Coordinates of C-alpha atoms in Angstrom, one line a residue:
M1 CA 90.6 105.1 68.9
S2 CA 89.6 108.5 67.4
V3 CA 87.0 110.0 69.6
A4 CA 87.3 113.6 68.6
G5 CA 84.0 115.3 68.6
Q6 CA 82.1 112.2 69.7
L7 CA 82.0 112.4 73.4
P8 CA 80.0 112.0 75.6
L9 CA 78.4 109.1 73.7
A10 CA 74.6 109.1 73.5
P11 CA 72.5 106.2 74.7
D12 CA 71.7 103.7 71.9
A13 CA 68.1 102.4 72.2
E14 CA 69.0 99.3 70.2
A15 CA 71.8 98.4 72.5
G16 CA 69.5 98.9 75.5
A17 CA 66.9 96.6 74.0
W18 CA 69.6 94.0 73.4
M19 CA 70.8 94.2 77.0
M20 CA 67.3 93.9 78.3
A21 CA 66.7 90.8 76.2
L22 CA 69.8 89.2 77.6
L23 CA 68.8 90.1 81.1
Q24 CA 65.4 88.5 80.5
R25 CA 67.1 85.3 79.3
L26 CA 69.2 85.2 82.4
W27 CA 66.3 85.9 84.7
P28 CA 64.9 82.4 85.2
V29 CA 68.3 80.8 86.1
H30 CA 68.4 79.8 89.7
R31 CA 71.8 81.3 90.7
S32 CA 73.6 80.9 93.9
L33 CA 77.2 81.2 95.2
M34 CA 78.2 77.9 93.6
G35 CA 76.6 75.1 91.7
P36 CA 74.7 74.5 88.4
G37 CA 73.0 77.9 88.3
I38 CA 76.1 80.1 88.3
R39 CA 77.7 77.7 85.8
E40 CA 74.7 78.1 83.4
T41 CA 74.8 81.9 83.9
L42 CA 78.6 82.0 83.0
R43 CA 77.9 79.8 80.0
M44 CA 75.2 82.1 78.7
L45 CA 77.4 85.2 79.3
G46 CA 80.4 83.6 77.7
D47 CA 78.5 82.7 74.6
E48 CA 78.1 86.5 74.0
M49 CA 81.8 87.4 74.1
A50 CA 85.1 86.6 72.4
G51 CA 88.1 85.8 74.6
F52 CA 86.0 84.3 77.5
S53 CA 87.6 81.7 79.7
L54 CA 86.7 79.9 83.0
G55 CA 88.6 79.6 86.3
S56 CA 87.7 77.8 89.5
A57 CA 88.6 77.1 93.1
A58 CA 87.8 73.8 94.8
T59 CA 85.6 73.3 97.9
G60 CA 87.9 73.6 101.0
Q61 CA 90.4 75.7 99.1
L62 CA 91.7 78.8 100.9
V63 CA 91.3 81.9 98.7
L64 CA 92.9 84.8 100.6
D65 CA 91.1 84.5 104.0
W66 CA 88.0 82.8 102.6
I67 CA 87.4 79.0 102.5
V68 CA 85.4 77.8 99.4
P69 CA 82.2 76.1 100.7
D70 CA 80.3 73.2 99.3
E71 CA 78.2 73.5 96.2
W72 CA 74.5 73.8 96.8
R73 CA 71.8 72.2 94.6
L74 CA 68.2 73.0 95.2
D75 CA 65.6 70.7 93.5
S76 CA 62.4 71.9 95.2
A77 CA 61.2 73.8 98.3
Y78 CA 57.8 74.7 99.6
I79 CA 55.6 74.9 102.7
E80 CA 52.3 73.0 102.9
T81 CA 49.6 74.7 105.0
P82 CA 47.2 72.8 107.3
D83 CA 44.5 72.9 104.6
G84 CA 46.9 71.4 102.0
R85 CA 47.8 74.5 100.0
R86 CA 51.4 75.0 98.9
I87 CA 53.0 78.4 99.8
C88 CA 56.6 79.7 99.6
D89 CA 57.2 77.5 96.6
V90 CA 60.5 78.2 94.8
A91 CA 58.7 77.2 91.6
D92 CA 56.9 80.5 92.0
N93 CA 59.8 82.6 93.2
M94 CA 63.3 81.6 93.9
L95 CA 63.6 84.0 96.8
H96 CA 61.1 81.9 98.9
V97 CA 63.9 79.7 100.3
V98 CA 66.9 80.9 102.3
G99 CA 69.9 80.5 100.1
Y100 CA 72.0 77.4 100.9
S101 CA 69.3 75.9 103.1
T102 CA 69.8 72.4 104.2
A103 CA 67.4 69.6 103.3
I104 CA 64.3 69.0 105.5
D105 CA 61.0 67.3 105.2
A106 CA 59.0 67.6 108.5
E107 CA 55.9 68.8 110.1
L108 CA 56.0 71.8 112.5
T109 CA 53.5 73.9 114.4
L110 CA 53.1 77.5 113.3
E111 CA 54.7 78.5 116.5
D112 CA 57.8 76.4 115.8
L113 CA 57.9 77.5 112.2
Q114 CA 57.8 81.2 112.8
P115 CA 61.5 81.6 113.8
R116 CA 62.4 80.0 110.4
L117 CA 60.3 82.6 108.4
H118 CA 61.7 85.9 107.1
S119 CA 59.6 88.8 106.0
L120 CA 59.8 92.6 105.9
P121 CA 57.1 94.4 108.1
D122 CA 57.8 97.7 106.5
Q123 CA 57.5 96.3 102.9
P124 CA 54.4 94.0 103.3
D125 CA 54.3 92.9 99.6
A126 CA 58.0 92.1 99.2
I127 CA 59.8 88.8 99.6
P128 CA 63.2 89.4 101.2
Y129 CA 66.5 87.9 99.9
V130 CA 68.2 85.9 102.7
T131 CA 71.2 83.6 102.6
S132 CA 73.4 81.6 104.9
Y133 CA 76.4 80.4 102.8
Y134 CA 78.7 79.6 105.6
E135 CA 76.4 78.4 108.5
R136 CA 74.2 75.4 107.9
T137 CA 70.6 76.2 108.5
W138 CA 67.3 76.4 106.6
G139 CA 64.4 78.8 106.3
F140 CA 61.8 80.4 104.1
C141 CA 61.0 83.9 102.9
L142 CA 57.6 85.4 102.3
S143 CA 55.8 88.7 102.2
E144 CA 54.7 90.1 105.5
R145 CA 51.1 90.2 104.2
Q146 CA 51.3 86.5 103.4
R147 CA 52.8 85.8 106.8
Q148 CA 50.0 87.6 108.7
M149 CA 47.5 85.3 107.0
L150 CA 49.1 82.1 108.3
E151 CA 46.7 80.3 110.7
P152 CA 47.6 78.0 113.6
G153 CA 48.1 74.4 112.8
R154 CA 50.7 72.0 111.5
Y155 CA 52.7 72.9 108.5
R156 CA 54.8 70.6 106.3
V157 CA 58.2 72.1 105.4
H158 CA 59.9 70.6 102.4
I159 CA 63.4 71.4 101.1
A160 CA 65.1 69.0 98.7
A161 CA 68.7 70.3 98.6
T162 CA 72.2 68.8 98.6
H163 CA 75.5 70.2 99.7
T164 CA 78.5 68.5 98.0
A165 CA 82.1 69.1 97.5
G166 CA 82.6 70.9 94.1
R167 CA 84.1 74.1 92.8
L168 CA 83.6 77.8 92.7
D169 CA 83.4 79.1 89.2
Y170 CA 84.3 82.4 87.7
G171 CA 84.7 83.8 84.2
Q172 CA 87.1 86.2 82.5
C173 CA 87.1 88.0 79.2
V174 CA 90.4 89.5 78.3
L175 CA 90.7 91.8 75.3
P176 CA 94.4 92.5 74.5
G177 CA 95.4 96.1 73.6
D178 CA 98.6 97.8 72.3
T179 CA 100.0 97.9 75.8
Q180 CA 99.8 95.5 78.8
E181 CA 98.3 98.2 81.0
E182 CA 95.0 96.8 82.1
I183 CA 91.5 98.3 82.8
L184 CA 89.7 95.9 85.0
F185 CA 85.9 95.6 85.2
S186 CA 84.5 93.3 87.9
T187 CA 80.9 92.1 88.2
Y188 CA 79.0 89.4 90.0
C189 CA 76.4 86.8 89.0
C190 CA 75.4 84.8 92.1
H191 CA 72.0 86.4 93.2
P192 CA 68.7 84.8 92.1
A193 CA 65.7 86.8 90.9
M194 CA 67.0 90.3 91.2
A195 CA 67.4 92.6 88.2
N196 CA 69.2 95.7 89.2
N197 CA 71.3 94.4 92.1
E198 CA 72.3 91.3 90.1
L199 CA 71.8 91.1 86.4
S200 CA 72.3 94.7 85.3
G201 CA 76.1 94.5 86.0
P202 CA 76.8 91.4 84.0
V203 CA 74.7 92.5 81.0
L204 CA 76.5 95.9 81.0
A205 CA 79.9 94.1 81.2
V206 CA 78.9 91.9 78.2
A207 CA 77.7 94.9 76.1
L208 CA 80.8 96.9 77.0
A209 CA 83.1 94.0 76.1
R210 CA 81.3 93.5 72.8
W211 CA 81.7 97.2 71.9
L212 CA 85.4 97.1 72.8
S213 CA 86.0 94.0 70.8
G214 CA 84.6 95.8 67.7
L215 CA 87.1 98.7 67.9
A216 CA 89.9 98.8 65.4
R217 CA 92.4 99.5 68.1
R218 CA 92.7 99.5 71.9
R219 CA 95.5 101.1 73.7
H220 CA 94.8 99.3 77.0
T221 CA 94.1 95.7 77.6
Y222 CA 90.6 95.1 79.1
R223 CA 89.8 92.4 81.6
F224 CA 86.2 91.6 82.6
V225 CA 85.6 89.3 85.6
F226 CA 82.3 87.5 86.3
G227 CA 81.8 85.4 89.5
P228 CA 80.1 85.2 92.9
E229 CA 80.3 88.4 94.8
M230 CA 83.2 88.8 97.3
I231 CA 84.5 85.2 97.5
G232 CA 84.7 85.2 93.7
A233 CA 86.9 88.3 93.8
A234 CA 89.0 86.5 96.4
A235 CA 89.4 83.5 94.2
V236 CA 90.4 85.6 91.2
L237 CA 93.0 87.5 93.4
A238 CA 94.3 84.2 94.9
E239 CA 95.1 83.1 91.4
H240 CA 96.0 86.3 89.6
R241 CA 96.9 88.8 92.3
R242 CA 100.6 89.4 91.2
H243 CA 99.6 89.9 87.6
L244 CA 96.7 92.3 88.4
Q245 CA 98.8 94.3 90.9
S246 CA 101.5 94.9 88.3
H247 CA 99.2 95.6 85.3
V248 CA 95.9 97.2 86.3
V249 CA 95.9 101.0 86.1
A250 CA 92.2 101.5 86.8
A251 CA 89.5 99.2 88.1
F252 CA 85.7 99.5 88.2
N253 CA 82.9 97.5 89.8
L254 CA 79.7 97.1 87.7
T255 CA 76.6 96.8 89.8
C256 CA 73.2 98.4 90.1
V257 CA 73.4 100.1 86.6
G258 CA 69.9 99.4 85.2
D259 CA 67.4 102.0 86.6
E260 CA 66.8 105.6 85.6
R261 CA 66.5 107.3 89.0
T262 CA 69.9 108.8 89.8
W263 CA 73.6 108.4 89.3
S264 CA 75.9 107.4 92.1
F265 CA 79.6 107.2 92.7
L266 CA 81.5 105.1 95.3
P267 CA 85.2 105.8 95.6
S268 CA 88.1 103.5 96.2
R269 CA 89.7 103.2 99.6
R270 CA 92.4 105.7 98.5
G271 CA 89.8 108.1 97.0
D272 CA 92.4 109.8 94.8
S273 CA 93.5 107.1 92.4
Y274 CA 93.4 107.4 88.6
A275 CA 90.1 105.5 88.5
D276 CA 88.6 107.8 91.1
R277 CA 89.7 110.9 89.2
M278 CA 88.6 109.7 85.8
A279 CA 85.2 108.5 87.1
R280 CA 84.5 111.7 88.9
H281 CA 85.6 113.7 85.8
V282 CA 83.4 111.8 83.4
L283 CA 80.4 111.8 85.7
G284 CA 80.8 115.5 86.5
H285 CA 80.9 116.6 82.8
A286 CA 78.7 114.0 81.2
V287 CA 76.0 113.7 83.8
G288 CA 76.4 116.7 86.1
R289 CA 74.6 115.8 89.3
F290 CA 75.3 112.5 91.0
D291 CA 75.1 111.1 94.6
A292 CA 78.7 110.9 96.0
Y293 CA 79.3 108.2 98.6
G294 CA 82.3 107.5 100.8
W295 CA 84.4 104.4 101.3
H296 CA 82.4 103.6 104.5
D297 CA 79.4 103.0 102.2
R298 CA 81.1 100.1 100.3
G299 CA 79.6 96.6 100.2
S300 CA 80.8 94.8 97.1
D301 CA 83.9 93.5 95.2
E302 CA 85.7 96.8 95.8
S303 CA 86.3 95.6 99.4
M304 CA 88.5 92.8 98.1
Y305 CA 90.4 94.7 95.5
C306 CA 91.0 97.8 97.6
A307 CA 92.0 95.8 100.7
P308 CA 95.4 96.5 102.3
G309 CA 98.0 94.3 100.7
I310 CA 96.0 94.0 97.5
D311 CA 95.7 97.8 96.8
I312 CA 94.0 97.7 93.4
P313 CA 91.9 100.9 93.6
M314 CA 88.4 100.0 92.4
V315 CA 85.5 102.4 92.1
S316 CA 81.8 102.1 91.2
I317 CA 79.7 104.2 88.9
M318 CA 76.1 103.2 89.6
R319 CA 72.6 104.4 89.1
S320 CA 70.7 103.9 92.5
K321 CA 73.4 102.5 94.8
Y322 CA 72.8 99.1 96.3
G323 CA 71.1 99.4 99.7
T324 CA 69.5 102.8 98.9
Y325 CA 66.5 101.9 96.7
P326 CA 63.4 100.3 98.2
E327 CA 63.4 97.2 96.0
Y328 CA 67.0 96.3 96.9
H329 CA 67.4 92.6 97.9
T330 CA 63.7 91.9 97.5
S331 CA 61.3 90.3 95.0
L332 CA 60.4 93.8 93.9
D333 CA 63.8 94.2 92.1
T334 CA 62.4 93.1 88.7
P335 CA 62.9 93.8 85.0
G336 CA 60.6 96.7 84.0
R337 CA 59.8 97.8 87.6
V338 CA 63.4 98.7 88.4
V339 CA 65.6 97.9 85.4
T340 CA 64.7 99.4 82.0
A341 CA 66.2 99.2 78.6
R342 CA 66.6 103.0 78.6
G343 CA 68.5 102.8 82.0
L344 CA 70.8 100.1 80.7
A345 CA 71.5 102.1 77.5
Q346 CA 72.3 105.2 79.5
S347 CA 74.7 103.2 81.7
L348 CA 76.4 101.7 78.6
A349 CA 76.8 105.1 77.0
L350 CA 78.4 106.5 80.2
H351 CA 80.8 103.6 80.6
Q352 CA 81.7 103.8 76.9
T353 CA 82.4 107.5 77.4
L354 CA 84.6 106.5 80.4
V355 CA 86.5 103.9 78.3
A356 CA 86.9 106.4 75.5
S357 CA 88.3 109.0 77.9
L358 CA 90.7 106.4 79.3
E359 CA 91.8 105.5 75.8
A360 CA 92.3 109.2 74.8
D361 CA 94.2 110.2 77.9
C362 CA 97.9 110.8 77.3
M363 CA 100.7 113.1 78.2
P364 CA 101.0 115.7 75.4
Q365 CA 104.5 116.9 74.7
A366 CA 105.2 120.2 73.0
L367 CA 107.5 119.9 70.0
V368 CA 108.1 123.6 69.6
L369 CA 110.3 125.7 71.8
G370 CA 108.3 128.6 73.3
E371 CA 104.8 129.6 72.2
P372 CA 104.2 128.2 68.7
Q373 CA 103.2 130.6 65.9
L374 CA 99.8 129.1 65.1
G375 CA 98.8 131.7 62.5
R376 CA 101.4 130.5 59.9
R377 CA 100.0 127.0 60.4
G378 CA 96.4 128.1 59.8
L379 CA 95.6 127.3 63.4
Y380 CA 94.8 130.8 64.7
P381 CA 92.3 133.5 63.5
P382 CA 94.0 135.7 60.9
L383 CA 92.6 138.9 62.4
S384 CA 93.7 139.8 65.9
R385 CA 91.1 141.8 67.8
K386 CA 89.3 141.7 71.1
G387 CA 88.0 138.2 71.8
S388 CA 89.8 136.7 68.8
S389 CA 91.5 134.0 70.9
A390 CA 88.3 132.8 72.5
P391 CA 87.5 130.2 69.7
V392 CA 90.9 128.6 70.1
R393 CA 91.2 128.9 73.9
D394 CA 91.2 125.1 74.4
R395 CA 94.0 124.9 71.8
L396 CA 96.1 127.5 73.6
D397 CA 95.5 126.0 77.0
L398 CA 96.5 122.5 75.7
I399 CA 99.8 123.8 74.3
S400 CA 100.6 125.7 77.5
H401 CA 100.3 122.6 79.6
A402 CA 101.9 120.1 77.2
D403 CA 105.1 119.5 79.1
G404 CA 105.2 115.7 78.6
R405 CA 104.6 115.0 82.3
T406 CA 101.0 116.1 82.7
R407 CA 98.1 113.9 81.8
L408 CA 95.4 115.2 79.5
L409 CA 93.0 114.4 82.3
D410 CA 94.9 116.8 84.6
I411 CA 95.0 119.5 82.0
A412 CA 91.2 119.2 81.6
E413 CA 90.8 119.4 85.4
R414 CA 93.0 122.5 85.6
C415 CA 91.0 124.2 82.9
N416 CA 87.6 123.0 84.2
R417 CA 86.8 121.4 80.9
P418 CA 85.8 117.9 79.9
I419 CA 88.7 115.8 78.6
W420 CA 86.9 115.3 75.3
A421 CA 86.8 119.1 74.7
F422 CA 90.6 118.9 73.9
L423 CA 90.5 115.9 71.6
P424 CA 89.8 117.8 68.3
D425 CA 92.7 120.2 69.0
L426 CA 94.9 117.4 70.1
E427 CA 94.6 115.7 66.7
V428 CA 95.0 119.0 64.8
L429 CA 98.1 120.0 66.8
A430 CA 99.6 116.5 66.5
A431 CA 99.0 116.5 62.7
A432 CA 100.7 120.0 62.5
G433 CA 103.8 118.8 64.4
V434 CA 103.2 121.1 67.3
L435 CA 102.5 118.3 69.9
A436 CA 103.3 114.6 70.3
T437 CA 100.8 112.4 72.1

């Protein structure tokens, strides 16, 4: 990949519009941890990529310390008020039912129903996202404003749902490179009706994979993993842990990448891995200001990959971090309101810049003993005067650090320069036989 003079990459409005259109197609699918919704989501994502394959783990199977639960299928759910109106109908919003609710068809008084209702008093117009994957229960979610309007009387509660033995599904897209060193991107697709927290990650992963597959050459092998959050990562690790531990050199979690409000960074447990250093470097030079979080702020797939004994350092470059923006895990996290085509395009451009920097990173080796005479090679200003070396300062710094043991990333950090600032000189010096890369 020749990226000299191209970085950081600029957002592509056409790519952002394509990502937004894919997100809109995925939006109506009723996703959950397991079942037909996530299978349909994986099928739709897989149709957009080359090299996509499926994996699974059966109900009852132990994946690391997690036990794969039953599949859940929801056909309908609603509450009928004393005057015959339907409310909390999942046909209107999929968040109205607690995820993995058991079936029920009964009449309850409002007093008996209230403990089964979930709302957000501080966000009166939002429907909360509530699940109970591993404890059998049932419930409904509604806005606090709607809840306050409920009148005493008898309410019919209806949930047509089944729990059956089945399988947990996940998808992988592997794009081979010149080496077996892998860059891992993990994202999840199990939440219903949420745009930034849920769908922004998978659509970014697809767009990034499509861009990578179109490159003439890749130094690294790239692996994209799509599945249910947390337990999906456990299932992938249960099957592929040894391979990933021996091949992955940097790992990134893709989530909450669709808004335009801020940039955020969540480190790995180690905090000083190659992925940590490259992510901070690219953010610092391509974006400038970003919100930096600590490992104690984690809450996604990085918890699995970074766990002791797994030790695959995974970091996250996000826009508004999960849990920090008001629409998070509510019905307000919608396309247009939170996620925008421009926000998606910006995240794609930044992650393309990240990938291009990973591809360009190397350990330059000087091929000339001592300080090379650049003038006779036409690589130094012909007149020596005050300030004459300034235009070639990056070139001189690159040569001075090119000991064959120091990464280009580390050279850039020492010089307080973006890694891409050295790429034009790297190509020129390699062509002149001064350096090897």
